[in-house]
mmCIF file of C-alpha atoms in Angstrom:
data_model
loop_
_atom_site.group_PDB
_atom_site.id
_atom_site.type_symbol
_atom_site.label_atom_id
_atom_site.label_comp_id
_atom_site.label_asym_id
_atom_site.label_seq_id
_atom_site.Cartn_x
_atom_site.Cartn_y
_atom_site.Cartn_z
ATOM 1 C CA MET A 1 30.697 166.542 20.297
ATOM 2 C CA THR A 2 29.545 170.068 21.090
ATOM 3 C CA GLU A 3 30.695 169.691 24.695
ATOM 4 C CA LEU A 4 34.105 168.428 23.554
ATOM 5 C CA ILE A 5 34.638 171.394 21.230
ATOM 6 C CA GLU A 6 33.260 174.049 23.595
ATOM 7 C CA THR A 7 35.402 172.833 26.494
ATOM 8 C CA GLU A 8 38.415 172.650 24.170
ATOM 9 C CA ARG A 9 37.906 176.287 23.159
ATOM 10 C CA LEU A 10 37.638 177.314 26.810
ATOM 11 C CA TYR A 11 40.780 175.320 27.617
ATOM 12 C CA VAL A 12 42.739 177.072 24.861
ATOM 13 C CA GLU A 13 41.497 180.457 26.105
ATOM 14 C CA GLU A 14 42.647 179.634 29.631
ATOM 15 C CA LEU A 15 46.066 178.522 28.388
ATOM 16 C CA GLN A 16 46.345 181.711 26.370
ATOM 17 C CA SER A 17 45.554 183.823 29.436
ATOM 18 C CA ILE A 18 48.341 182.081 31.357
ATOM 19 C CA MET A 19 50.830 182.546 28.530
ATOM 20 C CA GLU A 20 50.008 186.219 27.979
ATOM 21 C CA GLY A 21 49.067 187.240 31.510
ATOM 22 C CA TYR A 22 51.821 185.481 33.470
ATOM 23 C CA PHE A 23 54.474 183.784 31.304
ATOM 24 C CA ALA A 24 55.066 186.788 28.998
ATOM 25 C CA GLU A 25 54.772 189.294 31.852
ATOM 26 C CA LEU A 26 57.964 187.920 33.373
ATOM 27 C CA ASP A 27 59.728 189.759 30.515
ATOM 28 C CA ASN A 28 57.860 192.981 31.258
ATOM 29 C CA SER A 29 60.426 195.486 32.556
ATOM 30 C CA GLU A 30 57.686 197.489 34.270
ATOM 31 C CA LEU A 31 56.963 194.544 36.565
ATOM 32 C CA SER A 32 60.545 193.408 37.079
ATOM 33 C CA HIS A 33 60.742 195.108 40.493
ATOM 34 C CA LEU A 34 57.831 192.937 41.656
ATOM 35 C CA THR A 35 59.336 189.640 40.477
ATOM 36 C CA PRO A 36 60.369 187.495 43.476
ATOM 37 C CA PRO A 37 64.091 186.537 43.639
ATOM 38 C CA SER A 38 63.160 182.852 44.068
ATOM 39 C CA LEU A 39 61.643 182.895 40.564
ATOM 40 C CA GLU A 40 64.778 184.187 38.832
ATOM 41 C CA ASN A 41 65.766 181.918 35.898
ATOM 42 C CA LYS A 42 63.097 179.408 36.968
ATOM 43 C CA ARG A 43 60.256 180.199 34.592
ATOM 44 C CA ASP A 44 60.624 176.759 32.977
ATOM 45 C CA VAL A 45 60.273 175.131 36.385
ATOM 46 C CA LEU A 46 57.071 176.977 37.231
ATOM 47 C CA PHE A 47 55.388 176.563 33.838
ATOM 48 C CA GLY A 48 57.039 173.379 32.598
ATOM 49 C CA ASN A 49 56.375 172.768 28.894
ATOM 50 C CA LEU A 50 53.088 174.690 28.978
ATOM 51 C CA PRO A 51 54.088 176.755 25.895
ATOM 52 C CA GLU A 52 54.397 173.516 23.911
ATOM 53 C CA ILE A 53 50.988 172.323 25.116
ATOM 54 C CA TYR A 54 49.379 175.656 24.266
ATOM 55 C CA GLU A 55 50.845 175.734 20.753
ATOM 56 C CA PHE A 56 49.636 172.203 20.026
ATOM 57 C CA HIS A 57 46.062 172.841 21.161
ATOM 58 C CA ASN A 58 45.777 176.347 19.720
ATOM 59 C CA ARG A 59 47.285 175.675 16.293
ATOM 60 C CA THR A 60 46.390 172.048 15.718
ATOM 61 C CA PHE A 61 44.097 170.067 17.983
ATOM 62 C CA LEU A 62 41.274 172.586 18.445
ATOM 63 C CA ARG A 63 41.018 173.144 14.679
ATOM 64 C CA GLU A 64 40.952 169.431 13.962
ATOM 65 C CA LEU A 65 38.217 168.852 16.537
ATOM 66 C CA GLU A 66 36.194 171.717 15.052
ATOM 67 C CA ASN A 67 36.452 170.023 11.661
ATOM 68 C CA CYS A 68 34.625 167.044 13.184
ATOM 69 C CA ILE A 69 31.568 169.054 14.282
ATOM 70 C CA GLU A 70 29.477 167.856 11.338
ATOM 71 C CA LYS A 71 31.016 164.375 11.362
ATOM 72 C CA PRO A 72 31.461 163.254 14.967
ATOM 73 C CA GLU A 73 32.323 159.756 13.764
ATOM 74 C CA LEU A 74 35.746 161.107 12.744
ATOM 75 C CA VAL A 75 36.729 162.288 16.228
ATOM 76 C CA GLY A 76 38.315 158.951 17.137
ATOM 77 C CA THR A 77 40.655 159.254 14.172
ATOM 78 C CA CYS A 78 41.485 162.787 15.296
ATOM 79 C CA PHE A 79 42.778 161.510 18.647
ATOM 80 C CA LEU A 80 44.668 158.616 17.057
ATOM 81 C CA LYS A 81 46.329 160.946 14.567
ATOM 82 C CA ARG A 82 47.704 163.085 17.422
ATOM 83 C CA LYS A 83 48.711 160.268 19.747
ATOM 84 C CA GLU A 84 52.387 161.267 19.743
ATOM 85 C CA GLU A 85 51.716 164.973 20.326
ATOM 86 C CA LEU A 86 49.502 164.189 23.315
ATOM 87 C CA GLN A 87 52.495 162.566 24.987
ATOM 88 C CA VAL A 88 53.665 166.111 25.894
ATOM 89 C CA TYR A 89 51.472 165.850 28.985
ATOM 90 C CA GLU A 90 53.798 163.245 30.463
ATOM 91 C CA LYS A 91 56.622 165.806 30.627
ATOM 92 C CA TYR A 92 54.283 168.438 32.080
ATOM 93 C CA CYS A 93 53.042 166.143 34.826
ATOM 94 C CA GLN A 94 56.573 164.997 35.665
ATOM 95 C CA ASN A 95 57.519 168.612 36.311
ATOM 96 C CA LYS A 96 54.357 169.420 38.314
ATOM 97 C CA PRO A 97 55.796 168.572 41.774
ATOM 98 C CA ARG A 98 58.773 170.916 41.170
ATOM 99 C CA SER A 99 56.378 173.597 39.959
ATOM 100 C CA GLU A 100 54.255 173.277 43.100
ATOM 101 C CA VAL A 101 57.291 173.585 45.384
ATOM 102 C CA LEU A 102 58.375 176.753 43.574
ATOM 103 C CA TRP A 103 54.845 178.172 43.732
ATOM 104 C CA ARG A 104 54.757 177.707 47.501
ATOM 105 C CA GLN A 105 57.943 179.758 47.695
ATOM 106 C CA CYS A 106 56.829 182.686 45.547
ATOM 107 C CA GLY A 107 53.072 182.428 44.944
ATOM 108 C CA ASP A 108 52.151 185.196 47.381
ATOM 109 C CA SER A 109 54.403 187.782 45.705
ATOM 110 C CA LEU A 110 53.125 191.140 44.423
ATOM 111 C CA PHE A 111 54.023 190.117 40.875
ATOM 112 C CA PHE A 112 51.430 187.350 40.758
ATOM 113 C CA GLN A 113 48.870 189.468 42.562
ATOM 114 C CA GLU A 114 49.278 192.203 39.947
ATOM 115 C CA CYS A 115 49.020 189.726 37.063
ATOM 116 C CA GLN A 116 45.866 188.167 38.527
ATOM 117 C CA LYS A 117 44.342 191.601 38.982
ATOM 118 C CA LYS A 118 45.036 192.553 35.345
ATOM 119 C CA LEU A 119 43.472 189.313 34.098
ATOM 120 C CA ASP A 120 40.496 189.706 36.439
ATOM 121 C CA HIS A 121 40.895 186.059 37.436
ATOM 122 C CA LYS A 122 39.050 184.869 40.518
ATOM 123 C CA LEU A 123 41.540 182.042 40.958
ATOM 124 C CA SER A 124 45.313 182.343 41.357
ATOM 125 C CA LEU A 125 47.865 180.954 38.881
ATOM 126 C CA ASP A 126 48.305 177.597 40.620
ATOM 127 C CA ALA A 127 44.669 176.724 39.886
ATOM 128 C CA TYR A 128 45.257 177.391 36.189
ATOM 129 C CA LEU A 129 48.491 175.392 36.155
ATOM 130 C CA LEU A 130 46.366 172.420 37.193
ATOM 131 C CA LYS A 131 44.186 172.747 34.055
ATOM 132 C CA PRO A 132 46.408 170.579 31.779
ATOM 133 C CA VAL A 133 46.352 167.731 34.311
ATOM 134 C CA GLN A 134 42.566 167.966 34.497
ATOM 135 C CA ARG A 135 42.183 168.200 30.728
ATOM 136 C CA ILE A 136 44.205 165.122 29.804
ATOM 137 C CA THR A 137 42.075 163.032 32.184
ATOM 138 C CA LYS A 138 38.827 164.550 30.893
ATOM 139 C CA TYR A 139 39.221 163.312 27.302
ATOM 140 C CA GLN A 140 38.728 159.661 28.164
ATOM 141 C CA LEU A 141 35.483 160.478 30.006
ATOM 142 C CA MET A 142 34.080 162.276 26.968
ATOM 143 C CA LEU A 143 35.188 159.496 24.621
ATOM 144 C CA LYS A 144 33.339 156.989 26.822
ATOM 145 C CA GLU A 145 30.178 159.103 26.582
ATOM 146 C CA MET A 146 30.544 159.379 22.804
ATOM 147 C CA LEU A 147 30.854 155.609 22.538
ATOM 148 C CA LYS A 148 27.496 155.247 24.298
ATOM 149 C CA CYS A 149 25.933 157.423 21.590
ATOM 150 C CA SER A 150 27.619 155.697 18.649
ATOM 151 C CA LYS A 151 26.299 152.777 16.651
ATOM 152 C CA SER A 152 28.528 151.553 13.838
ATOM 153 C CA GLU A 153 30.469 154.153 11.883
ATOM 154 C CA GLY A 154 33.577 155.321 13.722
ATOM 155 C CA VAL A 155 33.038 153.037 16.729
ATOM 156 C CA ALA A 156 36.242 151.048 16.174
ATOM 157 C CA GLU A 157 38.261 154.270 15.974
ATOM 158 C CA LEU A 158 36.552 155.642 19.105
ATOM 159 C CA GLU A 159 37.369 152.475 21.033
ATOM 160 C CA GLU A 160 40.993 152.637 19.914
ATOM 161 C CA ALA A 161 41.134 156.351 20.788
ATOM 162 C CA LEU A 162 39.760 155.610 24.276
ATOM 163 C CA ALA A 163 42.351 152.872 24.793
ATOM 164 C CA THR A 164 45.046 155.298 23.631
ATOM 165 C CA MET A 165 43.977 158.025 26.067
ATOM 166 C CA LEU A 166 43.797 155.542 28.951
ATOM 167 C CA ASP A 167 47.299 154.368 28.043
ATOM 168 C CA ILE A 168 48.567 157.976 28.040
ATOM 169 C CA ILE A 169 47.004 158.565 31.467
ATOM 170 C CA LYS A 170 48.669 155.383 32.741
ATOM 171 C CA SER A 171 52.029 156.511 31.328
ATOM 172 C CA VAL A 172 51.592 159.895 33.001
ATOM 173 C CA ASN A 173 50.748 158.248 36.321
ATOM 174 C CA ASP A 174 53.647 155.781 36.075
ATOM 175 C CA SER A 175 56.102 158.536 35.190
ATOM 176 C CA MET A 176 54.970 160.569 38.219
ATOM 177 C CA HIS A 177 55.990 157.657 40.436
ATOM 178 C CA GLN A 178 59.187 157.023 38.485
ATOM 179 C CA ILE A 179 60.614 160.510 39.064
ATOM 180 C CA ALA A 180 60.335 159.905 42.815
ATOM 181 C CA ILE A 181 62.865 157.017 42.736
ATOM 182 C CA THR A 182 65.954 157.828 44.802
ATOM 183 C CA GLY A 183 69.256 156.007 45.273
ATOM 184 C CA PHE A 184 69.382 154.214 41.909
ATOM 185 C CA GLU A 185 72.859 154.802 40.481
ATOM 186 C CA GLY A 186 72.082 153.708 36.927
ATOM 187 C CA ASN A 187 70.218 155.565 34.182
ATOM 188 C CA LEU A 188 66.488 154.795 34.248
ATOM 189 C CA SER A 189 66.144 155.770 30.583
ATOM 190 C CA GLU A 190 68.409 152.850 29.652
ATOM 191 C CA LEU A 191 66.072 150.284 31.237
ATOM 192 C CA GLY A 192 63.521 150.481 28.422
ATOM 193 C CA LYS A 193 59.832 151.267 28.765
ATOM 194 C CA LEU A 194 58.239 151.362 32.211
ATOM 195 C CA LEU A 195 55.614 148.643 31.787
ATOM 196 C CA MET A 196 54.002 148.771 35.211
ATOM 197 C CA GLN A 197 54.484 149.895 38.796
ATOM 198 C CA GLY A 198 52.708 149.038 42.016
ATOM 199 C CA SER A 199 52.945 148.070 45.686
ATOM 200 C CA PHE A 200 53.484 144.450 46.731
ATOM 201 C CA ASN A 201 54.113 142.229 49.710
ATOM 202 C CA VAL A 202 57.403 140.421 48.983
ATOM 203 C CA TRP A 203 58.799 137.274 50.561
ATOM 204 C CA THR A 204 62.385 136.286 49.687
ATOM 205 C CA ASP A 205 63.979 132.838 50.017
ATOM 206 C CA HIS A 206 67.737 132.489 49.451
ATOM 207 C CA LYS A 207 67.800 128.706 49.773
ATOM 208 C CA LYS A 208 68.003 126.208 46.945
ATOM 209 C CA GLY A 209 64.930 124.498 45.599
ATOM 210 C CA HIS A 210 61.218 124.978 46.214
ATOM 211 C CA SER A 211 61.027 123.088 49.519
ATOM 212 C CA LYS A 212 60.838 126.183 51.696
ATOM 213 C CA VAL A 213 58.733 128.432 49.462
ATOM 214 C CA LYS A 214 55.372 127.336 50.851
ATOM 215 C CA ASP A 215 56.600 128.124 54.357
ATOM 216 C CA LEU A 216 57.556 131.716 53.588
ATOM 217 C CA ALA A 217 54.023 132.979 54.146
ATOM 218 C CA ARG A 218 54.512 132.350 57.864
ATOM 219 C CA PHE A 219 56.998 135.213 57.978
ATOM 220 C CA LYS A 220 56.215 138.902 57.755
ATOM 221 C CA PRO A 221 56.625 140.128 54.170
ATOM 222 C CA MET A 222 58.532 143.219 53.080
ATOM 223 C CA GLN A 223 56.459 146.076 51.709
ATOM 224 C CA ARG A 224 57.984 147.004 48.363
ATOM 225 C CA HIS A 225 57.029 149.231 45.451
ATOM 226 C CA LEU A 226 58.045 147.534 42.205
ATOM 227 C CA PHE A 227 58.921 149.176 38.905
ATOM 228 C CA LEU A 228 58.873 146.772 35.971
ATOM 229 C CA TYR A 229 60.907 147.888 32.952
ATOM 230 C CA ASP A 230 61.691 146.030 29.740
ATOM 231 C CA LYS A 231 65.164 145.177 31.007
ATOM 232 C CA MET A 232 64.963 145.301 34.788
ATOM 233 C CA LEU A 233 62.716 144.940 37.830
ATOM 234 C CA LEU A 234 63.424 147.495 40.556
ATOM 235 C CA PHE A 235 62.585 146.928 44.242
ATOM 236 C CA CYS A 236 61.994 150.157 46.176
ATOM 237 C CA LYS A 237 60.770 151.084 49.629
ATOM 238 C CA LYS A 238 58.044 153.691 49.656
ATOM 239 C CA ARG A 239 58.501 156.654 51.953
ATOM 240 C CA GLU A 240 56.099 159.547 52.482
ATOM 241 C CA GLU A 241 57.499 162.917 53.373
ATOM 242 C CA THR A 242 55.629 165.977 54.580
ATOM 243 C CA SER A 243 57.070 169.311 53.496
ATOM 244 C CA ASP A 244 56.098 172.725 54.863
ATOM 245 C CA GLY A 245 52.879 171.403 56.344
ATOM 246 C CA HIS A 246 51.562 170.330 52.931
ATOM 247 C CA GLU A 247 50.279 166.925 51.909
ATOM 248 C CA LYS A 248 52.626 163.965 51.934
ATOM 249 C CA THR A 249 54.603 163.284 48.768
ATOM 250 C CA PRO A 250 55.856 159.735 48.164
ATOM 251 C CA SER A 251 59.431 158.871 47.344
ATOM 252 C CA TYR A 252 60.832 155.452 46.493
ATOM 253 C CA SER A 253 64.156 154.444 47.994
ATOM 254 C CA PHE A 254 65.930 151.961 45.696
ATOM 255 C CA LYS A 255 66.811 148.639 47.370
ATOM 256 C CA HIS A 256 67.839 146.199 44.645
ATOM 257 C CA SER A 257 67.067 145.022 41.118
ATOM 258 C CA LEU A 258 66.745 141.950 38.915
ATOM 259 C CA LYS A 259 67.763 141.789 35.269
ATOM 260 C CA MET A 260 64.780 140.517 33.306
ATOM 261 C CA SER A 261 67.080 138.544 30.973
ATOM 262 C CA ALA A 262 68.071 136.277 33.882
ATOM 263 C CA VAL A 263 64.823 135.582 35.734
ATOM 264 C CA GLY A 264 62.340 132.736 35.671
ATOM 265 C CA ILE A 265 58.714 132.783 36.700
ATOM 266 C CA THR A 266 56.260 130.465 38.445
ATOM 267 C CA GLU A 267 52.807 131.697 37.533
ATOM 268 C CA ASN A 268 50.862 130.150 40.385
ATOM 269 C CA VAL A 269 51.767 129.691 44.013
ATOM 270 C CA LYS A 270 49.672 126.803 45.299
ATOM 271 C CA GLY A 271 46.678 127.907 47.282
ATOM 272 C CA ASP A 272 46.708 131.608 46.450
ATOM 273 C CA CYS A 273 45.761 133.160 43.099
ATOM 274 C CA LYS A 274 47.068 136.544 44.287
ATOM 275 C CA LYS A 275 50.661 135.320 44.440
ATOM 276 C CA PHE A 276 53.308 134.496 41.844
ATOM 277 C CA GLU A 277 57.051 133.737 42.022
ATOM 278 C CA VAL A 278 60.033 135.251 40.263
ATOM 279 C CA TRP A 279 63.321 133.308 40.338
ATOM 280 C CA TYR A 280 66.806 134.798 39.987
ATOM 281 C CA ASN A 281 69.781 132.436 40.317
ATOM 282 C CA GLU A 282 68.997 130.558 43.560
ATOM 283 C CA THR A 283 66.819 133.272 45.054
ATOM 284 C CA CYS A 284 63.028 133.174 44.932
ATOM 285 C CA HIS A 285 60.796 136.213 45.370
ATOM 286 C CA ILE A 286 57.092 135.696 46.008
ATOM 287 C CA PHE A 287 54.890 138.658 45.113
ATOM 288 C CA SER A 288 51.442 139.305 46.475
ATOM 289 C CA THR A 289 49.095 142.236 46.025
ATOM 290 C CA LYS A 290 45.664 143.076 47.427
ATOM 291 C CA MET A 291 44.087 142.707 44.010
ATOM 292 C CA PHE A 292 44.364 139.728 41.682
ATOM 293 C CA SER A 293 47.897 139.882 40.311
ATOM 294 C CA GLN A 294 47.176 138.545 36.793
ATOM 295 C CA ARG A 295 47.838 141.871 35.047
ATOM 296 C CA TYR A 296 51.213 142.167 36.789
ATOM 297 C CA LEU A 297 51.968 138.564 35.897
ATOM 298 C CA VAL A 298 51.141 139.204 32.242
ATOM 299 C CA ALA A 299 53.431 142.243 32.207
ATOM 300 C CA VAL A 300 56.311 140.233 33.726
ATOM 301 C CA ARG A 301 55.752 137.423 31.229
ATOM 302 C CA GLU A 302 55.754 139.841 28.290
ATOM 303 C CA SER A 303 58.963 141.424 29.588
ATOM 304 C CA LEU A 304 60.591 137.985 29.676
ATOM 305 C CA VAL A 305 59.585 137.432 26.051
ATOM 306 C CA LEU A 306 61.123 140.795 25.101
#
């Protein structure tokens, strides 16, 4: 509990230094001549919704965690109470790739060098902009450790809090992939919740009946990245692009989709527990993944029920 609170205080201090030492300094007329042209009117791109994250932790979450110092058994409830507010990290992480591109364009400017010097920071701004991503993933690790130390009181709440944080991390991860979808002409927000995404081998049979399905495995499958929403299943082709000599960033080129209201499912393909079938009109798609596909199958089944 002490570690959770002490690291939370440090996190808030670091966010404050960013807000006061960089974000606010962009309005400082004395430094305006140092501000790079590429940063003009793009403060929201570089910092994302960091002000919102800072306000939440500084005014609310830190204080509520500090109130649990004498009663650690209440910390699970604290996380559950702020489940909705913690969703702000999804927006921040979605913007992170845009922020990194902008930083590469203007990060070596005199403006940022001057700000770093004033703050006496050893690390540059980009290292601090990574702090929120690191923090949201750290909570679940500390909750796991707290569960090991707990006996009865508050355990149920801790377990639920851990599940909640893992779900938020999953949503953040899924959303990071979702924003890289290209070529889809519809509105992704109208497809309902993104239930799951992942890479699959896909075989497609356009013939009637099941007679040919068992023979499909003889042919080379298509590599597809699937996005399962409440209302639709999207098939995309993953592409990795290298920009400016930096690490590869994936993008997903939309190929086609299936409306979940019109598909059927065969849960087991004979002879292979890692495969299942999805039927749409007279077309059959067989899906296979390196890991056991039960969790994907469950998600598809639940989507059909919805």
